[in-house]
Structure formats: C-alpha cells, structure tokens
mmCIF file of C-alpha atoms in Angstrom:
data_model
loop_
_atom_site.group_PDB
_atom_site.id
_atom_site.type_symbol
_atom_site.label_atom_id
_atom_site.label_comp_id
_atom_site.label_asym_id
_atom_site.label_seq_id
_atom_site.Cartn_x
_atom_site.Cartn_y
_atom_site.Cartn_z
ATOM 1 C CA MET A 244 0.000 0.000 0.000
ATOM 2 C CA TRP A 245 2.799 2.416 0.899
ATOM 3 C CA ARG A 246 5.191 1.259 -1.839
ATOM 4 C CA ARG A 247 3.513 3.094 -4.730
ATOM 5 C CA ARG A 248 6.216 4.821 -6.811
ATOM 6 C CA TYR A 249 4.910 8.242 -7.735
ATOM 7 C CA VAL A 250 8.364 9.585 -8.646
ATOM 8 C CA SER A 251 9.698 8.318 -11.980
ATOM 9 C CA ALA A 252 13.255 7.092 -12.562
ATOM 10 C CA ARG A 253 13.972 10.208 -14.609
ATOM 11 C CA GLN A 254 12.787 12.424 -11.774
ATOM 12 C CA LEU A 255 14.903 10.518 -9.260
ATOM 13 C CA ASP A 256 17.934 11.108 -11.444
ATOM 14 C CA GLY A 257 17.027 14.784 -11.689
ATOM 15 C CA PHE A 258 16.868 15.078 -7.908
ATOM 16 C CA ARG A 259 20.501 13.961 -7.686
ATOM 17 C CA HIS A 260 21.573 17.009 -9.692
ATOM 18 C CA TYR A 261 19.387 19.481 -7.830
ATOM 19 C CA LYS A 262 20.951 22.475 -6.051
ATOM 20 C CA TYR A 263 18.998 24.749 -3.736
ATOM 21 C CA ASN A 264 19.006 28.413 -4.757
ATOM 22 C CA ALA A 265 16.948 31.008 -2.881
ATOM 23 C CA VAL A 266 16.942 34.790 -2.477
ATOM 24 C CA ASP A 267 15.459 36.592 0.532
ATOM 25 C CA THR A 268 15.147 40.386 0.190
ATOM 26 C CA ASN A 269 12.357 40.949 2.706
ATOM 27 C CA PRO A 270 13.524 43.556 5.275
ATOM 28 C CA LEU A 271 11.275 42.054 7.961
ATOM 29 C CA SER A 272 12.890 38.672 7.436
ATOM 30 C CA VAL A 273 16.482 39.817 6.946
ATOM 31 C CA TYR A 274 16.739 42.435 9.688
ATOM 32 C CA VAL A 275 14.189 41.329 12.283
ATOM 33 C CA MET A 276 13.301 37.639 12.117
ATOM 34 C CA GLN A 277 16.570 36.073 10.946
ATOM 35 C CA PRO A 278 18.538 37.322 13.997
ATOM 36 C CA ILE A 279 15.836 35.776 16.207
ATOM 37 C CA TRP A 280 16.014 32.444 14.360
ATOM 38 C CA ASN A 281 19.824 32.470 14.583
ATOM 39 C CA LYS A 282 19.529 32.603 18.363
ATOM 40 C CA ILE A 283 16.798 29.950 18.593
ATOM 41 C CA ILE A 284 18.683 27.497 16.378
ATOM 42 C CA LYS A 285 21.519 27.343 18.912
ATOM 43 C CA ILE A 286 19.316 25.574 21.477
ATOM 44 C CA VAL A 287 18.233 22.797 19.088
ATOM 45 C CA PRO A 288 20.142 19.563 19.840
ATOM 46 C CA LEU A 289 22.379 18.404 16.999
ATOM 47 C CA TRP A 290 20.908 14.888 17.062
ATOM 48 C CA ILE A 291 17.452 16.105 15.971
ATOM 49 C CA ALA A 292 16.690 15.642 12.265
ATOM 50 C CA PRO A 293 15.647 18.813 10.390
ATOM 51 C CA ASN A 294 12.565 17.086 8.980
ATOM 52 C CA LEU A 295 11.428 16.419 12.544
ATOM 53 C CA LEU A 296 11.373 20.181 13.131
ATOM 54 C CA THR A 297 9.415 20.695 9.901
ATOM 55 C CA PHE A 298 6.868 18.005 10.723
ATOM 56 C CA SER A 299 6.481 19.160 14.337
ATOM 57 C CA GLY A 300 5.559 22.626 13.099
ATOM 58 C CA PHE A 301 2.993 21.176 10.704
ATOM 59 C CA VAL A 302 1.456 19.024 13.445
ATOM 60 C CA MET A 303 1.070 22.126 15.613
ATOM 61 C CA ILE A 304 -0.767 23.854 12.756
ATOM 62 C CA LEU A 305 -3.101 20.862 12.440
ATOM 63 C CA VAL A 306 -3.748 20.652 16.184
ATOM 64 C CA ASN A 307 -4.607 24.342 16.262
ATOM 65 C CA TYR A 308 -6.925 23.995 13.251
ATOM 66 C CA PHE A 309 -8.845 21.028 14.657
ATOM 67 C CA LEU A 310 -9.096 22.657 18.077
ATOM 68 C CA ILE A 311 -10.661 25.783 16.589
ATOM 69 C CA SER A 312 -12.896 23.613 14.388
ATOM 70 C CA PHE A 313 -14.203 21.836 17.493
ATOM 71 C CA TYR A 314 -15.453 25.111 18.941
ATOM 72 C CA ASP A 315 -16.376 26.801 15.658
ATOM 73 C CA TRP A 316 -17.203 24.337 12.892
ATOM 74 C CA ASP A 317 -19.322 26.675 10.764
ATOM 75 C CA TYR A 318 -17.408 29.939 11.380
ATOM 76 C CA THR A 319 -20.243 31.544 13.364
ATOM 77 C CA ALA A 320 -18.951 31.407 16.953
ATOM 78 C CA SER A 321 -17.142 34.753 16.933
ATOM 79 C CA GLY A 322 -20.122 36.537 15.412
ATOM 80 C CA THR A 323 -23.160 35.078 17.167
ATOM 81 C CA SER A 324 -21.623 33.702 20.374
ATOM 82 C CA PRO A 325 -18.434 35.677 21.147
ATOM 83 C CA GLY A 326 -17.679 33.690 24.288
ATOM 84 C CA LEU A 327 -18.133 30.260 22.729
ATOM 85 C CA VAL A 328 -14.443 29.929 21.837
ATOM 86 C CA PRO A 329 -12.526 30.146 25.152
ATOM 87 C CA THR A 330 -9.834 32.791 25.561
ATOM 88 C CA TRP A 331 -7.162 30.143 26.050
ATOM 89 C CA VAL A 332 -7.858 28.776 22.550
ATOM 90 C CA TRP A 333 -6.890 32.087 20.933
ATOM 91 C CA LEU A 334 -3.757 32.345 23.076
ATOM 92 C CA PHE A 335 -2.908 28.734 22.231
ATOM 93 C CA SER A 336 -3.377 29.628 18.538
ATOM 94 C CA ALA A 337 -0.876 32.468 18.882
ATOM 95 C CA PHE A 338 1.590 30.106 20.565
ATOM 96 C CA THR A 339 1.268 27.291 18.020
ATOM 97 C CA THR A 340 1.430 29.711 15.078
ATOM 98 C CA PHE A 341 4.643 31.244 16.407
ATOM 99 C CA CYS A 342 6.156 27.808 17.071
ATOM 100 C CA ALA A 343 5.236 26.584 13.587
ATOM 101 C CA TYR A 344 6.658 29.790 12.082
ATOM 102 C CA ALA A 345 9.882 29.367 14.040
ATOM 103 C CA LEU A 346 10.290 25.679 13.231
ATOM 104 C CA ASP A 347 9.650 26.310 9.532
ATOM 105 C CA SER A 348 12.258 29.073 9.593
ATOM 106 C CA ILE A 349 15.015 27.149 11.360
ATOM 107 C CA ASP A 350 14.690 23.703 9.751
ATOM 108 C CA GLY A 351 16.892 24.685 6.799
ATOM 109 C CA LYS A 352 19.431 26.339 9.082
ATOM 110 C CA HIS A 353 19.523 23.203 11.218
ATOM 111 C CA ALA A 354 20.020 21.035 8.110
ATOM 112 C CA ARG A 355 23.072 23.080 7.125
ATOM 113 C CA ARG A 356 24.258 23.059 10.735
ATOM 114 C CA THR A 357 24.118 19.244 10.866
ATOM 115 C CA GLN A 358 25.337 18.863 7.249
ATOM 116 C CA SER A 359 22.192 16.942 6.398
ATOM 117 C CA SER A 360 20.716 19.135 3.645
ATOM 118 C CA SER A 361 19.045 17.099 0.906
ATOM 119 C CA PRO A 362 16.432 17.422 -1.848
ATOM 120 C CA LEU A 363 14.193 15.239 0.320
ATOM 121 C CA GLY A 364 14.323 17.841 3.092
ATOM 122 C CA GLU A 365 13.424 20.699 0.760
ATOM 123 C CA LEU A 366 10.579 18.752 -0.855
ATOM 124 C CA PHE A 367 9.295 17.735 2.571
ATOM 125 C CA ASP A 368 9.394 21.380 3.698
ATOM 126 C CA HIS A 369 7.750 22.883 0.626
ATOM 127 C CA GLY A 370 5.225 20.073 0.353
ATOM 128 C CA LEU A 371 3.990 20.650 3.898
ATOM 129 C CA ASP A 372 4.071 24.420 3.302
ATOM 130 C CA SER A 373 1.725 23.973 0.341
ATOM 131 C CA TRP A 374 -0.820 22.378 2.683
ATOM 132 C CA ALA A 375 -0.144 24.563 5.726
ATOM 133 C CA THR A 376 -0.766 27.708 3.669
ATOM 134 C CA SER A 377 -4.482 26.933 3.416
ATOM 135 C CA ILE A 378 -4.753 25.702 7.017
ATOM 136 C CA PHE A 379 -3.372 28.997 8.345
ATOM 137 C CA VAL A 380 -6.059 30.861 6.436
ATOM 138 C CA LEU A 381 -8.887 28.519 7.450
ATOM 139 C CA SER A 382 -7.963 28.900 11.116
ATOM 140 C CA PHE A 383 -7.886 32.678 10.839
ATOM 141 C CA PHE A 384 -11.422 32.774 9.422
ATOM 142 C CA SER A 385 -12.730 31.781 12.858
ATOM 143 C CA VAL A 386 -11.373 35.065 14.194
ATOM 144 C CA CYS A 387 -13.211 37.042 11.505
ATOM 145 C CA SER A 388 -16.458 35.024 11.689
ATOM 146 C CA ARG A 389 -18.792 34.574 8.732
ATOM 147 C CA ASP A 390 -21.265 37.275 7.798
ATOM 148 C CA ASN A 391 -24.228 37.407 10.177
ATOM 149 C CA GLY A 392 -25.947 40.425 8.625
ATOM 150 C CA LYS A 393 -24.133 42.964 10.770
ATOM 151 C CA THR A 394 -20.476 41.971 10.973
ATOM 152 C CA GLY A 395 -18.211 39.247 9.671
ATOM 153 C CA VAL A 396 -16.949 38.085 6.293
ATOM 154 C CA SER A 397 -19.100 36.318 3.705
ATOM 155 C CA VAL A 398 -18.167 32.764 2.786
ATOM 156 C CA TYR A 399 -17.570 33.962 -0.773
ATOM 157 C CA THR A 400 -15.020 36.482 0.476
ATOM 158 C CA MET A 401 -13.394 33.637 2.404
ATOM 159 C CA TYR A 402 -13.158 31.621 -0.802
ATOM 160 C CA ILE A 403 -11.651 34.575 -2.714
ATOM 161 C CA TYR A 404 -9.237 35.305 0.141
ATOM 162 C CA LEU A 405 -8.050 31.680 0.236
ATOM 163 C CA SER A 406 -7.738 31.565 -3.558
ATOM 164 C CA ILE A 407 -5.530 34.669 -3.610
ATOM 165 C CA VAL A 408 -3.245 33.277 -0.906
ATOM 166 C CA LEU A 409 -2.886 29.975 -2.770
ATOM 167 C CA PHE A 410 -2.353 31.872 -6.041
ATOM 168 C CA ASN A 411 0.598 33.682 -4.462
ATOM 169 C CA PHE A 412 2.083 30.382 -3.282
ATOM 170 C CA MET A 413 1.648 28.914 -6.756
ATOM 171 C CA CYS A 414 3.367 31.917 -8.355
ATOM 172 C CA SER A 415 6.444 31.478 -6.147
ATOM 173 C CA HIS A 416 6.986 27.920 -7.312
ATOM 174 C CA TRP A 417 6.017 28.648 -10.915
ATOM 175 C CA GLU A 418 8.675 31.363 -10.798
ATOM 176 C CA LYS A 419 11.219 28.885 -9.462
ATOM 177 C CA TYR A 420 10.218 26.324 -12.111
ATOM 178 C CA ASN A 421 11.199 28.855 -14.782
ATOM 179 C CA THR A 422 14.153 30.630 -13.175
ATOM 180 C CA GLY A 423 15.653 27.962 -10.925
ATOM 181 C CA VAL A 424 15.633 30.475 -8.061
ATOM 182 C CA LEU A 425 13.155 30.630 -5.179
ATOM 183 C CA PHE A 426 12.525 34.304 -4.505
ATOM 184 C CA LEU A 427 11.129 34.063 -1.000
ATOM 185 C CA PRO A 428 7.822 35.985 -0.923
ATOM 186 C CA TRP A 429 7.618 39.049 1.282
ATOM 187 C CA GLY A 430 4.100 38.155 2.288
ATOM 188 C CA TYR A 431 5.080 35.034 4.253
ATOM 189 C CA ASP A 432 6.808 36.686 7.218
ATOM 190 C CA LEU A 433 4.304 39.531 7.280
ATOM 191 C CA SER A 434 1.351 37.115 7.252
ATOM 192 C CA GLN A 435 2.791 35.115 10.157
ATOM 193 C CA VAL A 436 3.315 38.233 12.248
ATOM 194 C CA VAL A 437 -0.229 39.410 11.433
ATOM 195 C CA LEU A 438 -1.688 35.997 12.382
ATOM 196 C CA ILE A 439 0.143 35.856 15.703
ATOM 197 C CA THR A 440 -0.859 39.445 16.500
ATOM 198 C CA ALA A 441 -4.488 38.751 15.547
ATOM 199 C CA TYR A 442 -4.720 35.721 17.831
ATOM 200 C CA LEU A 443 -3.083 37.596 20.721
ATOM 201 C CA LEU A 444 -5.383 40.577 20.208
ATOM 202 C CA THR A 445 -8.437 38.315 20.123
ATOM 203 C CA GLY A 446 -7.343 36.471 23.252
ATOM 204 C CA LEU A 447 -6.537 39.613 25.231
ATOM 205 C CA VAL A 448 -9.300 41.945 24.040
ATOM 206 C CA GLY A 449 -11.969 39.599 22.671
ATOM 207 C CA VAL A 450 -13.505 38.900 19.268
ATOM 208 C CA GLU A 451 -15.424 42.161 19.570
ATOM 209 C CA VAL A 452 -12.347 43.972 18.269
ATOM 210 C CA TRP A 453 -13.130 42.551 14.813
ATOM 211 C CA GLN A 454 -16.758 43.640 14.923
ATOM 212 C CA LYS A 455 -16.275 47.401 15.214
ATOM 213 C CA PRO A 456 -15.704 49.783 12.287
ATOM 214 C CA TYR A 457 -12.537 51.838 12.519
ATOM 215 C CA LEU A 458 -10.961 53.813 9.695
ATOM 216 C CA PHE A 459 -13.621 55.457 7.437
ATOM 217 C CA GLY A 460 -16.186 52.920 8.605
ATOM 218 C CA TYR A 461 -14.118 49.913 7.493
ATOM 219 C CA TYR A 462 -13.602 46.867 9.686
ATOM 220 C CA ILE A 463 -10.137 45.428 10.302
ATOM 221 C CA THR A 464 -11.063 42.387 8.230
ATOM 222 C CA ASP A 465 -12.017 44.649 5.299
ATOM 223 C CA VAL A 466 -8.622 46.363 5.512
ATOM 224 C CA LEU A 467 -6.817 43.000 5.564
ATOM 225 C CA VAL A 468 -8.680 41.794 2.458
ATOM 226 C CA ILE A 469 -7.931 45.057 0.620
ATOM 227 C CA LEU A 470 -4.253 44.858 1.595
ATOM 228 C CA LEU A 471 -4.049 41.212 0.484
ATOM 229 C CA ILE A 472 -5.559 41.918 -2.932
ATOM 230 C CA GLY A 473 -3.420 45.021 -3.384
ATOM 231 C CA PHE A 474 -0.255 43.223 -2.284
ATOM 232 C CA SER A 475 -0.934 40.348 -4.690
ATOM 233 C CA LEU A 476 -1.899 42.393 -7.754
ATOM 234 C CA LEU A 477 0.497 45.306 -7.311
ATOM 235 C CA LEU A 478 3.585 43.677 -5.806
ATOM 236 C CA SER A 479 3.740 39.877 -5.642
ATOM 237 C CA PHE A 480 2.518 38.866 -9.114
ATOM 238 C CA PRO A 481 4.281 41.735 -10.965
ATOM 239 C CA GLN A 482 7.508 40.820 -9.125
ATOM 240 C CA THR A 483 7.139 37.220 -10.308
ATOM 241 C CA LEU A 484 6.685 38.327 -13.924
ATOM 242 C CA TYR A 485 9.644 40.700 -13.621
ATOM 243 C CA ASN A 486 11.967 37.978 -12.286
ATOM 244 C CA ILE A 487 10.965 35.625 -15.107
ATOM 245 C CA HIS A 488 11.427 38.409 -17.674
ATOM 246 C CA ARG A 489 14.834 39.244 -16.254
ATOM 247 C CA ALA A 490 15.887 35.579 -16.488
ATOM 248 C CA HIS A 491 14.685 35.608 -20.093
ATOM 249 C CA LEU A 492 16.860 38.635 -20.900
ATOM 250 C CA LYS A 493 19.839 36.988 -19.221
ATOM 251 C CA LYS A 494 19.098 33.755 -21.122
ATOM 252 C CA THR A 495 18.991 31.797 -17.864
ATOM 253 C CA LEU A 496 15.430 30.495 -18.154
ATOM 254 C CA LYS A 497 15.198 26.776 -17.513
ATOM 255 C CA ASN A 498 12.479 26.264 -20.140
ATOM 256 C CA GLY A 499 12.997 27.203 -23.755
ATOM 257 C CA SER A 500 9.399 27.451 -24.942
ATOM 258 C CA LEU A 501 6.347 29.390 -23.827
ATOM 259 C CA TYR A 502 4.356 26.141 -23.646
ATOM 260 C CA GLU A 503 6.766 24.526 -21.193
ATOM 261 C CA GLY A 504 6.968 27.712 -19.166
ATOM 262 C CA LEU A 505 3.197 27.931 -18.743
ATOM 263 C CA LEU A 506 2.555 24.185 -18.376
ATOM 264 C CA PRO A 507 2.672 24.154 -14.524
ATOM 265 C CA LEU A 508 -0.193 26.675 -14.437
ATOM 266 C CA VAL A 509 -2.697 24.581 -16.397
ATOM 267 C CA SER A 510 -3.839 22.176 -13.666
ATOM 268 C CA PRO A 511 -3.970 24.757 -10.828
ATOM 269 C CA LEU A 512 -5.960 27.198 -12.954
ATOM 270 C CA LEU A 513 -8.371 24.510 -14.175
ATOM 271 C CA LEU A 514 -8.751 23.406 -10.565
ATOM 272 C CA PHE A 515 -9.872 26.873 -9.493
ATOM 273 C CA VAL A 516 -12.157 27.215 -12.511
ATOM 274 C CA LEU A 517 -13.974 24.002 -11.562
ATOM 275 C CA LEU A 518 -14.162 24.951 -7.901
ATOM 276 C CA THR A 519 -15.468 28.427 -8.708
ATOM 277 C CA VAL A 520 -18.128 26.989 -11.026
ATOM 278 C CA TRP A 521 -19.265 24.731 -8.186
ATOM 279 C CA VAL A 522 -19.356 27.637 -5.732
ATOM 280 C CA VAL A 523 -21.297 29.949 -8.047
ATOM 281 C CA LEU A 524 -23.737 27.474 -9.630
ATOM 282 C CA SER A 525 -24.397 25.061 -6.775
ATOM 283 C CA PRO A 526 -28.203 24.634 -6.440
ATOM 284 C CA GLY A 527 -27.815 23.862 -2.759
ATOM 285 C CA ASN A 528 -25.363 26.722 -2.087
ATOM 286 C CA ILE A 529 -22.745 24.238 -0.950
ATOM 287 C CA LEU A 530 -20.192 26.805 0.215
ATOM 288 C CA ALA A 531 -22.684 28.463 2.556
ATOM 289 C CA LYS A 532 -23.849 25.118 3.969
ATOM 290 C CA GLN A 533 -20.412 23.529 4.445
ATOM 291 C CA PRO A 534 -17.787 26.294 4.311
ATOM 292 C CA ARG A 535 -15.184 24.556 6.449
ATOM 293 C CA LEU A 536 -15.424 21.243 4.587
ATOM 294 C CA PHE A 537 -15.404 22.893 1.154
ATOM 295 C CA LEU A 538 -12.455 25.182 1.914
ATOM 296 C CA TRP A 539 -10.501 22.277 3.432
ATOM 297 C CA MET A 540 -11.048 20.361 0.192
ATOM 298 C CA VAL A 541 -9.817 23.376 -1.799
ATOM 299 C CA GLY A 542 -6.604 23.476 0.243
ATOM 300 C CA VAL A 543 -5.913 19.748 -0.028
ATOM 301 C CA THR A 544 -6.474 19.512 -3.775
ATOM 302 C CA PHE A 545 -4.334 22.582 -4.365
ATOM 303 C CA SER A 546 -1.528 21.156 -2.221
ATOM 304 C CA ASN A 547 -1.407 17.893 -4.150
ATOM 305 C CA VAL A 548 -1.410 19.667 -7.512
ATOM 306 C CA ILE A 549 1.397 22.009 -6.437
ATOM 307 C CA CYS A 550 3.425 19.192 -4.842
ATOM 308 C CA LYS A 551 3.661 17.525 -8.241
ATOM 309 C CA VAL A 552 4.790 20.819 -9.773
ATOM 310 C CA ILE A 553 7.469 21.134 -7.062
ATOM 311 C CA VAL A 554 8.702 17.595 -7.800
ATOM 312 C CA CYS A 555 9.038 18.472 -11.491
ATOM 313 C CA GLN A 556 10.695 21.792 -10.701
ATOM 314 C CA MET A 557 13.285 20.164 -8.429
ATOM 315 C CA SER A 558 13.967 17.292 -10.835
ATOM 316 C CA SER A 559 13.990 19.459 -13.990
ATOM 317 C CA THR A 560 11.248 17.400 -15.623
ATOM 318 C CA ARG A 561 8.053 18.378 -17.409
ATOM 319 C CA PRO A 562 4.847 18.351 -15.317
ATOM 320 C CA GLU A 563 1.732 16.548 -16.451
ATOM 321 C CA LEU A 564 -0.792 18.625 -18.352
ATOM 322 C CA LEU A 565 -3.839 17.531 -16.344
ATOM 323 C CA HIS A 566 -3.731 16.363 -12.738
ATOM 324 C CA TRP A 567 -5.898 13.292 -12.120
ATOM 325 C CA PHE A 568 -7.886 15.101 -9.387
ATOM 326 C CA LEU A 569 -9.451 17.233 -12.118
ATOM 327 C CA PHE A 570 -11.394 14.320 -13.636
ATOM 328 C CA PRO A 571 -13.391 13.162 -10.574
ATOM 329 C CA LEU A 572 -13.796 16.816 -9.555
ATOM 330 C CA ALA A 573 -15.255 17.668 -12.962
ATOM 331 C CA LEU A 574 -17.757 14.795 -12.618
ATOM 332 C CA VAL A 575 -18.770 15.915 -9.132
ATOM 333 C CA VAL A 576 -19.147 19.548 -10.225
ATOM 334 C CA TYR A 577 -21.246 18.558 -13.247
ATOM 335 C CA ALA A 578 -23.478 16.309 -11.146
ATOM 336 C CA ALA A 579 -23.875 19.068 -8.555
ATOM 337 C CA ILE A 580 -24.698 22.018 -10.821
ATOM 338 C CA SER A 581 -26.973 19.944 -13.063
ATOM 339 C CA GLY A 582 -29.079 18.947 -10.060
ATOM 340 C CA LEU A 583 -28.290 15.238 -10.294
ATOM 341 C CA LEU A 584 -26.963 15.151 -6.734
ATOM 342 C CA GLY A 585 -29.923 16.958 -5.209
ATOM 343 C CA TRP A 586 -29.998 16.571 -1.438
ATOM 344 C CA ALA A 587 -26.891 14.350 -1.585
ATOM 345 C CA GLU A 588 -24.570 17.222 -2.586
ATOM 346 C CA GLU A 589 -23.209 17.664 0.951
ATOM 347 C CA ALA A 590 -22.626 13.929 1.339
ATOM 348 C CA VAL A 591 -20.793 13.781 -1.994
ATOM 349 C CA LEU A 592 -18.653 16.760 -0.936
ATOM 350 C CA ALA A 593 -17.746 14.922 2.274
ATOM 351 C CA ALA A 594 -16.890 11.741 0.343
ATOM 352 C CA PHE A 595 -14.808 13.623 -2.230
ATOM 353 C CA THR A 596 -12.994 15.539 0.519
ATOM 354 C CA ALA A 597 -12.168 12.285 2.288
ATOM 355 C CA LEU A 598 -10.942 10.797 -1.011
ATOM 356 C CA VAL A 599 -8.582 13.631 -1.913
ATOM 357 C CA THR A 600 -7.301 13.942 1.665
ATOM 358 C CA ALA A 601 -6.501 10.223 1.825
ATOM 359 C CA ALA A 602 -4.929 10.350 -1.650
ATOM 360 C CA HIS A 603 -2.805 13.328 -0.664
ATOM 361 C CA VAL A 604 -1.564 11.701 2.549
ATOM 362 C CA HIS A 605 -0.815 8.512 0.617
ATOM 363 C CA TYR A 606 1.099 10.505 -2.007
ATOM 364 C CA GLY A 607 3.158 12.285 0.635
ATOM 365 C CA ILE A 608 4.083 9.126 2.520
ATOM 366 C CA CYS A 609 4.980 7.193 -0.630
ATOM 367 C CA VAL A 610 7.084 9.989 -2.133
ATOM 368 C CA GLY A 611 8.870 10.459 1.188
ATOM 369 C CA ARG A 612 9.683 6.761 1.439
ATOM 370 C CA GLN A 613 10.778 6.610 -2.180
ATOM 371 C CA LEU A 614 13.212 9.511 -1.859
ATOM 372 C CA SER A 615 14.384 8.227 1.523
ATOM 373 C CA GLU A 616 15.403 4.943 -0.086
ATOM 374 C CA HIS A 617 16.879 6.680 -3.119
ATOM 375 C CA PHE A 618 19.159 8.930 -1.075
ATOM 376 C CA ASN A 619 19.859 6.259 1.529
ATOM 377 C CA ILE A 620 18.658 8.463 4.409
ATOM 378 C CA TYR A 621 15.866 8.368 6.951
ATOM 379 C CA ILE A 622 13.183 11.021 6.970
ATOM 380 C CA PHE A 623 13.150 11.623 10.726
ATOM 381 C CA SER A 624 16.639 10.527 11.710
ATOM 382 C CA LEU A 625 20.191 11.627 10.900
ATOM 383 C CA LYS A 626 21.303 8.000 10.698
ATOM 384 C CA LYS A 627 22.057 6.471 7.309
ATOM 385 C CA ARG A 628 19.824 3.700 6.036
ATOM 386 C CA VAL A 629 21.264 0.195 5.929
ATOM 387 C CA GLN A 630 21.649 -0.863 2.321
ATOM 388 C CA GLU A 631 19.611 -3.965 1.570
#
C-alpha cells in the first residue's frame, strides 16, 4: 500500500543534480526575524533531524486547526456567540502559530548546521508548506467570523481570500520552475506576524475587536482583504513576472518554450475554474452550507497539484498537463450544478474531501519513502539507512 512509486526514474535522477538556490530580500525577514532564528537554532540539539522540526511545526498547525474547528465548525462562533471559543484557545493559537513559524524558519538552518541538507528535506518542507498555507487561512477565518448580517466576512469572500493566498504560493513555485531560483515571498513573514498578532489581540481583548468599524467605517477584516488583494496584484505577481522576464533577458530560463513555461499553471488554474463553477452554480449553495469542509477540500487539492509541480521543478522534468484530481472533480461539479446530486450534494462533498485527503496523505508518505530509499537516508533521523 505504501510502496507506490509516484516519482519516476527520470525524476529521481534529476533530484541527484538538484541544487537549492533562494533569495530573501524581505527587510522584515532579513533584519528582524533572521537574527531571532539564529539565536533559537543554537538551542536545538544536533541529534534532531531537520525534517522532525518541519513536521512538528505542521502538526502544531493541524492541532490548532482542529481545536478551533471543534469550537467553531461553521465559522459563526465569533459573530453570534463571542464567548463560545474560550480565551485560552486564541492564546494557544498564537503560541502554536509562532512555534510553527519558528520551526519552519530554522529547519533549513539546522540542516546546514548538521550537514544533512538534501532534496528530500526541501521537498518535505515545501510540500507541507503547500498544505499549511491553506490551514493557516482557514484557522484565521474563525477570528473574523462569517457574515451574520451585521459583521463578519461572507463565505464567498473567504473563498476569494483563500484563492488569492494559494495563487501567491503557486506563483512562487512557478517562478522557481522557470528561473531555478526561489525568490522568497515578502508576504510570508508579514502574514505570520499578522496571524500571531491577531490571535493575541483576540485572546486579550476579545472577538469584539473585529466587529467594530474603525478607519472610514471599514472593519479590520475589510482592511486585511484590501491589503491582500493590493499586495498580490500590485507587488507579488508583478515581481514574479519581472523575475521571469529578467531571467529571459539573461538567457537563464530553464524552459525554452512558452508552452513549457506555462505548463505548470494549467492544472492549478483549471482546478480553481472548476471549484469556482461549483461555488457559483451550486443549487444547494454548498459553500454556505459547508464552508469549512469545502475550503478544506480546496486546500488539499491545491496542495497535491502544487506538490507535483514542485517535484518536477526540483527534478527538472516536465509536469503533467492535467492532474488526475481534475477528472473526478469535474464529474462531481457537473453532477452538482446539473441537479443530479440533489440533497446528496453535501454527502458527496464529504466523500470527495475524504478521497482527496486520503490520496494526498498517501502521495506524501509514498514519495517520502521513495526519496528516503533513493538517497539512503531516513526522513526523521540523521542516521544512514542500511543498504539492503
């Protein structure tokens, strides 16, 4: 069951020639956070594997998400029952978010410190990041609360917000696929600081802070959405296009044709087209009825699609044109919007979500084991594997 070989022989050979290349120009990261991480890394024992730090951070993100989900499944607690989510939950969210942020920031430093850097470690890190990106956002929505007629954010705004965040993540790795360089996005460090501050503010002051208009009658959540859209359209995406254009002028692009350069975008964009069609045309208004389940499914499917792009980018191979998730999703969307599902639409969403989540976990475990055997290393230990 766990021996499925998702990575081809050609990709395995490509991984052997891979070299990590990243550029960090974010002032917040370079001048504020990096000195903090350099101090924290000194207390990490040398016997701990870097991937263990990465995975521990991801587990903390999951624990925080499921804890908030327990108290606020449908994103209404902060709006209709402000005291329903205990204060300690918000403070715990701030703590786990900071720990996950720290662990994600020091795992690479620890790998270099223990001389255990490997393509497996980078893929493990970026693969979990592709999933954690959506989970961060889904947890934060409980702070905002869904629209109750007076305050809160509509579920459609939540969907747009999540889509923009995932679009930015996709652009970073599409950029690296074409240039060979990971230009670390400025938004990551800023978003983590904002999340931690938001949880602390909610825990210390209460969710009411999000339900009062401030500047020119706008709520804090409105300002955050405006800043996110502006940051993405005016800074992040243009910067990605500029870096690719600059590589083109320098003749350092990794892909010689426009088709190959755009190929990694096909499946993610088709994915969001199908999901948006379902959201807009659903007879049963599926997003409003099951926002948490639907948005979780969006995050999982996106993560699996992007993970395959990252594998191709790191192994210098061509990605598939159409991800297999698109085919069952297209059938589900057609059955839903045509009315064939009827009252069973929510049940089918739950079944499809379970399917893609299980498939994604299976993919991650199998790819990890495959690369672990290929490089003769363990995932969560610094010991070398015994050759069979």
